[in-house]
Coordinates of C-alpha atoms in Angstrom, one line a residue:
M1 CA -18.0 -1.0 1.0
G2 CA -17.2 -4.3 -1.0
V3 CA -16.1 -7.6 -1.0
V4 CA -12.3 -9.1 -2.7
H5 CA -12.8 -12.2 -4.0
L6 CA -9.4 -14.7 -5.7
A7 CA -10.1 -15.4 -8.8
T8 CA -7.6 -17.1 -11.7
S9 CA -7.3 -15.8 -14.8
G10 CA -7.6 -17.4 -18.2
S11 CA -3.5 -17.4 -18.5
G12 CA -3.6 -19.4 -14.9
L13 CA -2.6 -15.8 -12.6
K14 CA -3.9 -15.5 -10.0
L15 CA -5.6 -12.6 -9.5
A16 CA -7.5 -10.4 -6.3
V17 CA -10.8 -8.9 -7.6
K18 CA -12.1 -6.3 -5.7
I19 CA -15.8 -5.5 -6.4
V20 CA -17.9 -2.4 -5.1
H21 CA -21.3 -3.8 -3.2
A22 CA -24.5 -2.4 -5.5
E23 CA -25.4 -0.2 -2.4
H24 CA -22.5 1.9 -2.8
A25 CA -22.0 1.9 -6.6
V26 CA -24.6 4.0 -6.5
D27 CA -22.8 6.9 -4.4
P28 CA -21.3 9.0 -6.5
E29 CA -18.8 10.0 -3.8
F30 CA -17.9 6.5 -2.6
R31 CA -17.3 5.9 -7.4
A32 CA -15.0 8.9 -7.1
R33 CA -13.4 7.6 -4.5
F34 CA -13.1 4.0 -6.1
R35 CA -12.2 6.1 -9.5
Q36 CA -9.0 7.1 -7.4
E37 CA -7.9 4.6 -6.1
V38 CA -7.5 2.8 -9.3
A39 CA -6.2 5.9 -10.7
A40 CA -3.4 5.4 -7.7
A41 CA -2.8 2.2 -7.9
R42 CA -2.1 2.1 -11.2
Q43 CA 0.8 4.5 -11.3
V44 CA 2.0 3.5 -8.6
S45 CA 2.0 -0.6 -9.4
G46 CA 6.0 -2.3 -9.2
A47 CA 8.2 -3.6 -6.8
F48 CA 6.2 -2.5 -4.1
T49 CA 2.4 -3.0 -5.0
A50 CA 0.5 -5.5 -6.2
P51 CA -0.1 -4.2 -9.6
V52 CA -2.8 -3.8 -11.6
V53 CA -4.4 -6.3 -13.8
D54 CA -6.6 -4.7 -15.3
A55 CA -10.1 -2.8 -14.0
D56 CA -13.8 -1.0 -14.9
P57 CA -14.5 1.9 -11.8
D58 CA -17.5 2.8 -15.0
A59 CA -18.9 -0.7 -14.7
E60 CA -22.2 -1.3 -12.9
R61 CA -21.2 -2.7 -10.0
P62 CA -17.0 -1.2 -9.7
W63 CA -14.3 -3.0 -9.7
M64 CA -10.0 -3.8 -9.9
A65 CA -8.3 -6.4 -11.0
T66 CA -5.0 -6.7 -9.0
L67 CA -2.1 -9.7 -9.0
F68 CA -2.9 -12.0 -6.3
I69 CA -0.1 -12.2 -3.5
D70 CA 0.2 -14.9 -1.3
A71 CA 1.7 -13.3 1.9
P72 CA 0.8 -12.3 5.4
T73 CA -0.1 -8.9 6.4
L74 CA 2.0 -7.5 8.7
A75 CA -1.0 -7.5 11.3
E76 CA -1.1 -11.1 10.5
R77 CA 2.4 -11.8 10.9
V78 CA 2.2 -9.4 14.6
R79 CA -0.6 -11.3 15.9
E80 CA 2.2 -14.1 16.0
R81 CA 4.9 -12.7 16.8
V82 CA 6.7 -9.5 17.5
L83 CA 9.5 -8.4 14.3
D84 CA 12.7 -9.2 16.0
P85 CA 15.2 -6.0 15.5
A86 CA 17.0 -7.8 11.9
E87 CA 13.1 -8.6 10.3
L88 CA 12.1 -5.2 11.8
A89 CA 15.2 -2.8 10.1
R90 CA 14.2 -4.9 6.9
L91 CA 10.3 -3.1 7.3
A92 CA 11.6 -0.2 7.8
A93 CA 14.1 0.4 5.0
G94 CA 11.5 -2.0 2.4
L95 CA 8.4 0.8 3.6
A96 CA 10.9 3.2 3.3
E97 CA 11.9 2.0 -1.1
A98 CA 7.6 2.1 -1.2
L99 CA 6.5 5.4 -0.2
R100 CA 9.6 6.6 -2.1
D101 CA 7.7 5.0 -5.3
I102 CA 4.7 6.2 -4.5
H103 CA 5.3 9.7 -3.3
R104 CA 7.1 10.2 -7.0
V105 CA 4.0 10.0 -8.9
G106 CA 2.4 12.2 -6.3
V107 CA 0.1 10.0 -4.3
V108 CA -0.2 10.1 -0.8
H109 CA -1.8 6.8 0.7
R110 CA -3.4 8.5 3.7
D111 CA -4.1 5.4 5.2
L112 CA -0.7 2.8 5.8
K113 CA -1.3 0.8 8.7
P114 CA -0.3 -3.1 9.5
S115 CA -2.9 -4.1 7.3
N116 CA -2.2 -3.1 3.9
V117 CA 1.2 -3.8 4.1
L118 CA 1.8 -7.6 2.9
M119 CA 4.9 -9.1 4.1
A120 CA 6.2 -11.3 0.7
P121 CA 9.3 -13.5 0.8
D122 CA 10.7 -10.8 -1.5
G123 CA 9.5 -7.7 0.2
V124 CA 7.5 -5.7 1.6
R125 CA 4.3 -4.7 -0.3
V126 CA 1.6 -1.8 0.5
I127 CA -1.6 -2.3 -1.1
D128 CA -5.1 -0.6 -0.6
F129 CA -5.3 2.4 -2.6
G130 CA -9.0 3.1 -1.3
I131 CA -8.1 6.6 0.5
S132 CA -5.0 7.7 -1.5
R133 CA -4.7 10.5 -3.3
P134 CA -3.3 13.0 -5.9
A135 CA -1.2 15.8 -3.5
D136 CA -3.0 18.3 -5.8
S137 CA -6.1 17.1 -5.5
D138 CA -9.1 18.8 -5.2
L139 CA -11.7 15.7 -4.1
R140 CA -13.9 16.3 -1.0
T141 CA -15.2 14.2 1.7
E142 CA -18.2 14.6 3.5
T143 CA -17.8 17.4 6.0
G144 CA -17.3 15.7 9.1
K145 CA -16.5 12.4 8.3
L146 CA -13.0 10.7 9.3
I147 CA -10.7 9.4 6.9
G148 CA -7.9 7.7 7.9
T149 CA -7.6 4.4 10.5
P150 CA -6.9 6.8 13.9
P151 CA -4.2 4.9 15.5
Y152 CA -1.7 5.7 12.2
M153 CA -3.0 9.1 11.2
A154 CA -1.2 12.2 11.6
P155 CA -2.2 15.3 13.4
E156 CA -2.5 17.3 10.4
Q157 CA -5.3 14.8 9.6
F158 CA -7.6 15.4 12.4
Q159 CA -6.9 19.1 12.7
R160 CA -7.0 20.5 8.8
P161 CA -7.5 17.1 6.8
R162 CA -7.5 18.9 3.6
E163 CA -4.2 19.6 3.6
V164 CA -2.8 16.3 4.0
G165 CA 0.8 15.7 2.4
S166 CA 3.2 13.1 2.0
A167 CA 4.1 13.6 5.2
A168 CA 2.0 12.3 6.7
D169 CA 2.9 9.0 5.1
V170 CA 5.8 8.9 7.4
F171 CA 4.1 8.8 10.4
A172 CA 2.2 6.4 9.3
L173 CA 5.4 4.5 8.8
G174 CA 6.9 5.6 12.5
A175 CA 3.8 4.2 13.8
V176 CA 3.5 1.5 12.2
L177 CA 7.6 0.2 13.1
V178 CA 6.6 1.2 17.4
H179 CA 2.9 -2.1 16.0
A180 CA 5.1 -3.9 14.3
A181 CA 8.0 -3.8 17.6
T182 CA 6.2 -3.9 20.4
G183 CA 2.6 -5.3 19.3
H184 CA 1.1 -1.6 19.7
G185 CA 1.3 1.3 18.2
P186 CA 2.7 4.6 19.9
F187 CA -0.3 6.2 20.7
D188 CA -2.2 3.1 22.2
S189 CA -6.0 3.4 23.5
D190 CA -9.7 1.4 23.5
S191 CA -11.3 4.9 22.3
H192 CA -10.1 6.1 19.2
Y193 CA -11.3 10.3 20.6
L194 CA -8.2 9.9 22.8
V195 CA -5.7 8.2 20.5
A196 CA -6.7 10.8 18.2
Y197 CA -5.9 13.2 21.1
Q198 CA -2.6 12.0 22.2
V199 CA -2.0 11.4 18.3
V200 CA -1.8 15.9 18.5
H201 CA -0.9 16.6 21.4
A202 CA 1.0 13.6 23.5
E203 CA 4.6 11.7 22.9
P204 CA 4.6 9.3 21.2
D205 CA 5.9 5.6 23.1
L206 CA 8.7 4.8 22.1
S207 CA 9.9 2.0 24.5
G208 CA 10.1 -1.4 23.7
L209 CA 12.3 -0.5 20.0
P210 CA 15.6 -0.8 19.1
E211 CA 18.3 1.5 20.6
R212 CA 19.2 2.3 16.5
L213 CA 15.5 2.9 15.5
V214 CA 14.1 4.8 17.7
P215 CA 16.1 8.8 16.7
V216 CA 15.0 8.3 13.2
V217 CA 11.0 7.2 14.1
A218 CA 11.1 9.6 16.8
R219 CA 11.1 12.1 13.6
C220 CA 9.2 10.4 11.7
L221 CA 6.1 11.1 14.5
A222 CA 7.0 14.5 14.6
K223 CA 3.5 16.8 15.1
D224 CA 4.7 19.3 12.9
P225 CA 5.1 17.9 8.8
A226 CA 7.9 20.2 7.8
D227 CA 10.4 18.4 10.8
R228 CA 9.7 14.5 9.7
P229 CA 12.0 13.3 6.7
T230 CA 10.4 12.7 3.5
A231 CA 10.5 9.4 2.1
E232 CA 13.4 10.0 0.0
Q233 CA 15.7 10.7 3.2
L234 CA 14.4 8.3 4.9
I235 CA 15.8 5.4 2.4
A236 CA 19.6 6.2 3.1
E237 CA 19.3 6.1 6.7
M238 CA 16.9 3.1 7.0
R239 CA 19.1 1.0 4.5
A240 CA 22.3 2.2 7.1
V241 CA 20.3 0.6 9.7
A242 CA 18.8 -2.5 8.0
Y243 CA 22.2 -3.6 6.4
R244 CA 24.7 -2.6 8.6
T245 CA 28.7 -3.6 7.4
S246 CA 31.7 -3.9 9.4
E247 CA 35.2 -3.7 9.1
D248 CA 36.4 -7.3 7.9
T249 CA 32.7 -7.5 5.3
Q250 CA 33.8 -8.6 1.9
A251 CA 33.6 -6.0 -0.8
F252 CA 30.5 -7.0 -3.6
V253 CA 32.2 -6.4 -7.2
A254 CA 29.8 -7.0 -10.2
P255 CA 30.3 -9.0 -12.5
P256 CA 31.9 -7.4 -15.9
R257 CA 29.4 -5.6 -18.1
R258 CA 28.5 -6.6 -21.5
P259 CA 30.1 -4.9 -24.5
V260 CA 27.5 -1.8 -25.9
E261 CA 27.6 -3.9 -29.4
E262 CA 26.1 -7.6 -27.8
V263 CA 23.0 -5.8 -25.8
T264 CA 22.1 -4.1 -28.5
H265 CA 21.2 -7.1 -30.9
A266 CA 20.0 -8.6 -28.3
R267 CA 17.5 -6.3 -27.5
E268 CA 17.3 -6.2 -31.7
R269 CA 16.1 -10.4 -30.9
I270 CA 13.3 -9.3 -28.0
P271 CA 9.8 -9.0 -29.9
V272 CA 8.4 -5.4 -29.7
A273 CA 4.9 -4.4 -28.7
E274 CA 2.2 -3.9 -31.4
P275 CA 1.6 -0.1 -32.0
A276 CA -1.1 1.7 -29.5
G277 CA -3.7 1.6 -32.1
A278 CA -3.4 -2.2 -32.9
R279 CA -3.8 -3.6 -29.8
P280 CA -5.5 -7.3 -30.1
G281 CA -4.2 -9.5 -27.2
R282 CA -5.0 -6.3 -25.2
R283 CA -8.3 -6.8 -25.9
R284 CA -8.4 -10.7 -25.5
A285 CA -6.8 -9.9 -21.9
R286 CA -9.2 -7.4 -20.6
A287 CA -11.8 -9.7 -21.9
V288 CA -11.1 -12.4 -20.0
V289 CA -10.6 -10.9 -17.0
A290 CA -13.8 -8.9 -17.7
A291 CA -15.6 -12.6 -17.9
S292 CA -14.1 -13.6 -15.0
V293 CA -15.9 -10.7 -13.4
G294 CA -19.1 -10.7 -14.8
L295 CA -19.2 -14.6 -13.0
L296 CA -18.2 -13.6 -9.8
L297 CA -20.7 -11.1 -10.0
A298 CA -23.6 -13.7 -11.3
G299 CA -22.3 -15.8 -8.7
G300 CA -19.8 -17.8 -9.5
A301 CA -17.7 -20.3 -8.6
V302 CA -15.2 -18.5 -6.7
G303 CA -16.4 -17.2 -3.2
G304 CA -15.7 -13.8 -2.0
Y305 CA -12.5 -13.7 0.7
L306 CA -12.3 -10.6 1.9
R307 CA -14.3 -8.1 2.6
F308 CA -12.8 -3.9 2.7
G309 CA -14.7 -1.9 5.2
A310 CA -16.0 1.9 5.5
G311 CA -13.0 4.2 4.0
G312 CA -11.8 1.5 1.9
G313 CA -9.6 0.4 4.4
A314 CA -7.8 -2.7 4.1
P315 CA -9.5 -6.0 3.7
G316 CA -10.5 -7.4 6.7
Q317 CA -10.2 -11.3 7.2
D318 CA -12.9 -13.1 7.6
A319 CA -15.2 -14.9 4.7
G320 CA -17.4 -12.5 2.9
E321 CA -20.1 -12.9 -0.7
A322 CA -20.6 -10.4 -2.7

């Protein structure tokens, strides 16, 4: 569907620039989905995602530039070795917080999977909102087209795809944790059709999960969306699992706060951004990024390093060309 290039901005920022292939740029449905991906990524960019630097979904070749995060995906990490219990608990807590931030702005990711999770040193990042949508979106995809990745899709994504809500992401979180702990999902088969049947009708295989995670993951993988916890509810549970305390744990005492007057005076010394009506810096920044994209489209010096596949799925790991 397109290619992702590694680029550098004029200020030295490393960027991941996603550019849609020309043959898909003329597809109105694909353009609508890409436009929605950009909107979703802009809303949730923050501590748990890759921030959007700039984008132009209406260009002849739509593109989006995000901050490049130099980290392996969870899929790559698990190919080397599965996560130990401590790593798994921290992953669970981080993903719960990430989903909380995504759902808080009314977005449903719909394709949370190991290749869409970056294992950055300072915490996980959820990427690729290619098939995400607002919970109240009227955007429709082609009749009969399967949107998602079967081993991580919730039952309702197969049965009632137009009624998918945030609970589907919680189901995917449970499946991702099983994969991280065991190297395979809770519904495992070489056939996507059999996986789909298992997701809808069979009980998940939770063998290999640390015992303390089994109850919460089982709730995430409930068949009925109403029986799954929300991301907000998961946070306290996952944090309790990830950061257990004991009787001899030293209490953390925060340093005393600075006086209000001192904080106020310090803030007054911080330069204030110019009003929205006069933003030459922003225009210059966009011009630099747009110029970089122009070079990429013309076959510039930086080659494509990741392809992104059908349905706006996660980037693959094979080198590609625009």
